[in-house]
Amino acid sequence: MSLPTTVASSTSAPTSPSGLGNVKTRLWMPDQVLFTPAALEEPWGQRILERVRSLNLPVEELPRNRLTNLRGETERETYDIAKRTLAVVTAPPSQFKLSPIPPSADWQFHLAEGCPAHCQYCYLAGSLQGPPVIRAYANLPQILDNLAAYERAGQATSFEVSCYTDPLGIEHLTGSLAECIRYFGTRADGYLRWVSKFDAVESLLDLPHNGHTRCRASVNAAPASGRFEGGTASVQARLGALRRLALPRGQGGGGYPIGLVIAPIMPIEDWPQHYTQLLDDISAALDFDCDLTFELISHRFTPGSKEVLQQWYPQSKLDLDESTRSVKRNKFGGIKYVYDSDTMKSLRQFFERELSQRFPKAQILYWT
């Protein structure tokens, strides 16, 4: 499988007992950047244009507000073309009507749709329409202005911005995540949450977040991450980035609240050993007091996502065997395949025990 162009650039990072200093930052560089006319009319769209031109990326200004010529002869070819493309567009009116997203946050909003990573279990598969091109929104100021209507006066209101994209994975191209962090730093009751499998955090360290943004890294055991998470930063690099975000400003860090999303948890061969090693690595990276949360998500899939994933990754070794799973139904009649109750119980007991021993001050937000 071919991957989009990436570049590795040196970063200066505080050292730690786990040797997480001086990591290489992974940046996704698309093969083409498309701008719709509506996007170019937006001041934020012009700022994105300046960014991508400064990186000498090929830019095409489209004649109409439609994305075309992104399909190949097969779904796999379409996937390959789309995943090499950044399209700068305007968010449609539907994006201004926010949806709740418990237990992650009160509300979700989007600065982009589509992700530059190549995770073979991708939760976006079957969720987004059309080719999986990465669409960045040029009308970001209007998107942020809309959020105030969803805040509850005098009560903390949380907003998740990572549901349909990896915001850090495209930050060097858009600057949109930093703008979101600045916005929430001015809010009395609004709080931002984002999660990433990338590590280019240097531009975020000095932002005036005022403790209103929680930065999270998505991590997994080495066999799962190494096999199924193509195009991403290594787990060690992600932990190094999270460390830099969490360290106090006086120690060269960002002073952010942070979190770990361990997902998707899989009962792979020798899973207690591999997840113990992951927790050891987390402990070494976060060997100081910090505002820390954990979210634990087991692997699951739907019939629709399975069909799409098998078209995108026909050679994948990801376990998508329905016969070994239990069926879980939602209130709308949709189904997903999850691990059986005994497996789920074993996984949950392991993580809750290990996390309580290693991180007694951390909060486990949810297990699913």
Short mmCIF file of C-alpha atoms in Angstrom, two decimals, residues 34-309:
data_model
loop_
_atom_site.label_atom_id
_atom_site.label_comp_id
_atom_site.label_asym_id
_atom_site.label_seq_id
_atom_site.Cartn_x
_atom_site.Cartn_y
_atom_site.Cartn_z
CA LEU A 34 -7.66 22.02 -3.91
CA PHE A 35 -9.44 25.30 -3.09
CA THR A 36 -13.06 25.98 -3.93
CA PRO A 37 -14.06 29.53 -4.93
CA ALA A 38 -16.09 29.89 -1.72
CA ALA A 39 -13.06 28.90 0.37
CA LEU A 40 -10.90 31.52 -1.31
CA GLU A 41 -13.45 34.20 -0.43
CA GLU A 42 -12.89 33.50 3.26
CA PRO A 43 -10.04 35.29 5.07
CA TRP A 44 -9.20 32.04 6.85
CA GLY A 45 -9.08 30.28 3.49
CA GLN A 46 -6.54 32.84 2.32
CA ARG A 47 -4.43 32.13 5.40
CA ILE A 48 -4.48 28.41 4.62
CA LEU A 49 -3.50 29.23 1.04
CA GLU A 50 -0.48 31.17 2.32
CA ARG A 51 0.53 28.22 4.50
CA VAL A 52 0.39 25.58 1.78
CA ARG A 53 2.17 27.81 -0.73
CA SER A 54 4.95 28.42 1.79
CA LEU A 55 5.43 24.64 1.85
CA ASN A 56 5.68 24.57 -1.97
CA LEU A 57 2.71 22.25 -2.29
CA PRO A 58 0.84 22.07 -5.62
CA VAL A 59 -2.31 24.20 -5.43
CA GLU A 60 -5.32 24.09 -7.72
CA GLU A 61 -8.07 26.71 -7.59
CA LEU A 62 -11.27 24.99 -8.67
CA PRO A 63 -13.77 26.68 -11.01
CA ARG A 64 -16.78 25.56 -8.95
CA ASN A 65 -17.64 24.68 -5.37
CA ARG A 66 -17.53 20.96 -6.11
CA LEU A 67 -14.81 18.37 -5.73
CA THR A 68 -14.45 16.27 -8.86
CA ASN A 69 -11.97 13.84 -10.45
CA LEU A 70 -11.25 12.11 -7.15
CA ARG A 71 -12.46 8.66 -8.13
CA GLY A 72 -10.37 5.85 -9.55
CA GLU A 73 -11.49 2.70 -11.32
CA THR A 74 -11.77 0.81 -8.02
CA GLU A 75 -12.60 1.77 -4.44
CA ARG A 76 -8.97 1.16 -3.52
CA GLU A 77 -7.79 3.57 -6.22
CA THR A 78 -10.36 6.14 -5.08
CA TYR A 79 -9.09 5.77 -1.52
CA ASP A 80 -5.50 6.29 -2.67
CA ILE A 81 -6.30 9.47 -4.61
CA ALA A 82 -8.48 10.92 -1.85
CA LYS A 83 -5.96 10.25 0.93
CA ARG A 84 -3.34 12.22 -1.01
CA THR A 85 -5.62 15.25 -1.34
CA LEU A 86 -6.33 18.22 0.90
CA ALA A 87 -9.44 20.13 -0.18
CA VAL A 88 -10.10 23.52 1.38
CA VAL A 89 -13.85 24.11 1.34
CA THR A 90 -16.52 25.85 3.40
CA ALA A 91 -18.48 23.99 6.04
CA PRO A 92 -22.11 23.47 4.95
CA PRO A 93 -25.02 24.87 6.99
CA SER A 94 -25.58 21.47 8.60
CA GLN A 95 -22.28 21.87 10.45
CA PHE A 96 -23.72 24.74 12.44
CA LYS A 97 -26.27 22.53 14.15
CA LEU A 98 -24.19 20.68 16.70
CA SER A 99 -24.80 17.13 17.90
CA PRO A 100 -24.18 15.84 21.43
CA ILE A 101 -21.48 13.21 21.75
CA PRO A 102 -21.59 11.56 25.18
CA PRO A 103 -19.56 10.29 26.92
CA SER A 104 -16.69 12.08 25.17
CA ALA A 105 -18.08 15.61 25.38
CA ASP A 106 -21.26 17.66 25.51
CA TRP A 107 -21.03 18.67 21.85
CA GLN A 108 -18.98 17.99 18.73
CA PHE A 109 -17.95 20.47 16.08
CA HIS A 110 -15.63 20.15 13.11
CA LEU A 111 -12.74 22.12 11.66
CA ALA A 112 -12.26 19.46 9.00
CA GLU A 113 -13.50 16.09 7.80
CA GLY A 114 -11.26 13.20 6.80
CA CYS A 115 -7.97 12.05 8.25
CA PRO A 116 -4.46 11.76 6.76
CA ALA A 117 -3.68 8.57 8.71
CA HIS A 118 -4.16 5.03 7.40
CA CYS A 119 -5.63 3.16 10.36
CA GLN A 120 -6.99 -0.16 9.16
CA TYR A 121 -9.77 -0.10 11.78
CA CYS A 122 -10.73 3.51 10.89
CA TYR A 123 -13.93 4.57 12.65
CA LEU A 124 -14.68 7.05 9.87
CA ALA A 125 -15.20 4.20 7.40
CA GLY A 126 -18.85 4.18 6.47
CA SER A 127 -19.52 7.41 8.40
CA LEU A 128 -18.57 10.02 5.81
CA GLN A 129 -19.99 10.34 2.32
CA GLY A 130 -17.90 10.10 -0.82
CA PRO A 131 -14.15 9.58 -1.25
CA PRO A 132 -12.19 10.01 2.02
CA VAL A 133 -10.51 13.25 0.94
CA ILE A 134 -9.35 15.50 3.78
CA ARG A 135 -11.59 18.58 3.75
CA ALA A 136 -10.46 21.59 5.81
CA TYR A 137 -12.99 24.33 6.49
CA ALA A 138 -12.17 27.86 5.42
CA ASN A 139 -15.03 29.46 7.37
CA LEU A 140 -13.54 28.56 10.75
CA PRO A 141 -14.29 31.94 12.40
CA GLN A 142 -18.02 31.46 11.77
CA ILE A 143 -17.81 27.90 13.11
CA LEU A 144 -16.24 29.17 16.33
CA ASP A 145 -18.68 32.06 16.66
CA ASN A 146 -21.52 29.54 16.55
CA LEU A 147 -20.29 27.64 19.60
CA ALA A 148 -21.27 30.24 22.17
CA ALA A 149 -24.95 29.43 21.59
CA TYR A 150 -24.31 25.93 22.95
CA GLU A 151 -22.59 26.97 26.16
CA ARG A 152 -24.47 26.83 29.44
CA ALA A 153 -23.95 29.97 31.48
CA GLY A 154 -22.18 29.20 34.73
CA GLN A 155 -21.62 25.52 33.81
CA ALA A 156 -18.67 23.91 32.10
CA THR A 157 -19.53 22.88 28.54
CA SER A 158 -17.16 20.60 26.62
CA PHE A 159 -16.65 20.49 22.85
CA GLU A 160 -14.91 17.65 20.97
CA VAL A 161 -13.19 18.58 17.70
CA SER A 162 -11.65 15.22 16.74
CA CYS A 163 -14.67 13.18 15.68
CA TYR A 164 -14.18 13.44 11.92
CA THR A 165 -10.49 14.29 11.62
CA ASP A 166 -7.11 14.27 13.32
CA PRO A 167 -6.71 18.02 13.88
CA LEU A 168 -3.01 17.84 14.72
CA GLY A 169 -2.30 15.79 11.59
CA ILE A 170 -3.23 18.78 9.38
CA GLU A 171 -2.31 21.63 11.74
CA HIS A 172 0.87 22.56 9.85
CA LEU A 173 -1.31 23.08 6.77
CA THR A 174 -4.25 24.92 8.33
CA GLY A 175 -3.39 26.46 11.71
CA SER A 176 -7.00 25.74 12.66
CA LEU A 177 -6.36 23.80 15.85
CA ALA A 178 -4.31 26.66 17.29
CA GLU A 179 -7.12 29.06 16.44
CA CYS A 180 -9.58 26.82 18.29
CA ILE A 181 -7.31 26.71 21.33
CA ARG A 182 -7.01 30.51 21.34
CA TYR A 183 -10.79 30.82 21.11
CA PHE A 184 -11.47 28.52 24.05
CA GLY A 185 -8.81 30.30 26.07
CA THR A 186 -11.13 33.32 26.07
CA ARG A 187 -14.27 31.43 27.17
CA ALA A 188 -15.53 31.38 30.73
CA ASP A 189 -17.43 28.10 30.48
CA GLY A 190 -16.35 26.46 27.20
CA TYR A 191 -13.72 23.71 27.10
CA LEU A 192 -12.05 22.11 24.07
CA ARG A 193 -10.98 18.47 23.66
CA TRP A 194 -8.91 17.01 20.85
CA VAL A 195 -7.02 13.77 20.23
CA SER A 196 -4.31 12.79 17.76
CA LYS A 197 -1.96 10.09 16.52
CA PHE A 198 0.55 12.71 15.36
CA ASP A 199 3.20 14.61 17.29
CA ALA A 200 3.88 18.07 15.79
CA VAL A 201 2.96 20.06 18.91
CA GLU A 202 5.64 22.75 19.02
CA SER A 203 3.38 25.46 17.59
CA LEU A 204 0.85 24.81 20.37
CA LEU A 205 3.10 25.10 23.41
CA ASP A 206 2.97 28.87 23.91
CA LEU A 207 -0.72 29.44 23.15
CA PRO A 208 -2.94 31.20 25.74
CA HIS A 209 -5.13 28.16 26.47
CA ASN A 210 -5.87 29.11 30.10
CA GLY A 211 -6.45 25.46 30.96
CA HIS A 212 -9.53 25.26 28.71
CA THR A 213 -8.09 22.73 26.23
CA ARG A 214 -7.41 19.08 27.01
CA CYS A 215 -4.87 17.56 24.60
CA ARG A 216 -5.03 13.77 24.21
CA ALA A 217 -2.94 11.17 22.46
CA SER A 218 -4.46 8.02 21.00
CA VAL A 219 -2.19 5.06 21.73
CA ASN A 220 -2.19 1.29 21.50
CA ALA A 221 -0.01 -1.73 22.23
CA ALA A 222 2.97 -2.12 19.90
CA PRO A 223 1.64 -5.06 17.83
CA ALA A 224 -1.66 -3.27 17.17
CA SER A 225 -0.18 0.14 16.49
CA GLY A 226 2.66 -1.16 14.34
CA ARG A 227 0.38 -3.34 12.22
CA PHE A 228 -2.77 -1.25 11.87
CA GLU A 229 -1.84 2.46 12.20
CA GLY A 230 -0.10 3.41 8.96
CA GLY A 231 1.06 6.96 8.29
CA THR A 232 1.03 8.01 11.94
CA ALA A 233 3.72 9.04 14.41
CA SER A 234 5.08 6.22 16.53
CA VAL A 235 3.52 5.68 19.95
CA GLN A 236 6.81 6.78 21.54
CA ALA A 237 6.70 10.02 19.55
CA ARG A 238 3.07 10.61 20.56
CA LEU A 239 3.98 10.13 24.22
CA GLY A 240 6.89 12.51 23.83
CA ALA A 241 4.55 15.10 22.33
CA LEU A 242 2.03 14.60 25.14
CA ARG A 243 4.79 15.05 27.68
CA ARG A 244 5.77 18.38 26.10
CA LEU A 245 2.16 19.53 26.13
CA ALA A 246 1.76 18.66 29.82
CA LEU A 247 5.04 19.91 31.27
CA PRO A 248 4.76 23.27 33.08
CA ARG A 249 5.63 26.36 31.09
CA GLY A 250 8.65 26.93 33.30
CA GLN A 251 10.05 23.59 32.13
CA GLY A 252 9.54 24.28 28.45
CA GLY A 253 6.12 22.66 28.13
CA GLY A 254 2.63 23.86 27.35
CA GLY A 255 1.02 23.39 30.77
CA TYR A 256 -2.07 21.77 29.26
CA PRO A 257 -4.49 19.29 30.83
CA ILE A 258 -3.87 16.04 28.95
CA GLY A 259 -5.36 12.62 28.33
CA LEU A 260 -4.70 9.19 26.88
CA VAL A 261 -7.18 7.42 24.65
CA ILE A 262 -6.21 3.75 24.61
CA ALA A 263 -7.96 2.46 21.51
CA PRO A 264 -8.97 0.26 19.97
CA ILE A 265 -8.14 -2.24 22.69
CA MET A 266 -7.78 -5.74 21.22
CA PRO A 267 -7.23 -9.11 22.92
CA ILE A 268 -4.25 -9.85 20.70
CA GLU A 269 -1.89 -12.71 21.51
CA ASP A 270 -0.15 -12.05 24.86
CA TRP A 271 -2.23 -8.90 25.26
CA PRO A 272 -1.55 -8.44 29.01
CA GLN A 273 2.18 -8.34 28.30
CA HIS A 274 1.88 -5.87 25.44
CA TYR A 275 -0.53 -3.54 27.21
CA THR A 276 1.61 -3.69 30.36
CA GLN A 277 4.53 -2.45 28.26
CA LEU A 278 2.36 0.36 26.90
CA LEU A 279 1.41 1.41 30.42
CA ASP A 280 5.08 1.26 31.43
CA ASP A 281 5.90 3.62 28.56
CA ILE A 282 3.10 6.00 29.59
CA SER A 283 4.36 5.97 33.19
CA ALA A 284 7.88 6.83 32.04
CA ALA A 285 6.69 9.66 29.80
CA LEU A 286 4.41 11.19 32.45
CA ASP A 287 6.70 10.94 35.48
CA PHE A 288 5.42 14.21 36.99
CA ASP A 289 2.17 15.53 38.40
CA CYS A 290 -0.27 16.53 35.65
CA ASP A 291 -3.99 16.83 35.00
CA LEU A 292 -4.54 13.44 33.37
CA THR A 293 -7.53 11.44 32.11
CA PHE A 294 -7.94 8.06 30.42
CA GLU A 295 -10.53 6.85 27.92
CA LEU A 296 -10.67 3.13 27.13
CA ILE A 297 -12.31 1.94 23.91
CA SER A 298 -12.44 -1.68 22.77
CA HIS A 299 -12.45 -2.57 19.10
CA ARG A 300 -15.83 -2.78 17.38
CA PHE A 301 -17.18 -2.51 13.87
CA THR A 302 -20.44 -2.28 11.96
CA PRO A 303 -21.45 -4.19 8.81
CA GLY A 304 -21.06 -0.98 6.82
CA SER A 305 -17.62 -0.12 8.17
CA LYS A 306 -16.42 -3.68 7.58
CA GLU A 307 -17.42 -3.49 3.92
CA VAL A 308 -15.61 -0.19 3.43
CA LEU A 309 -12.49 -1.24 5.33
#
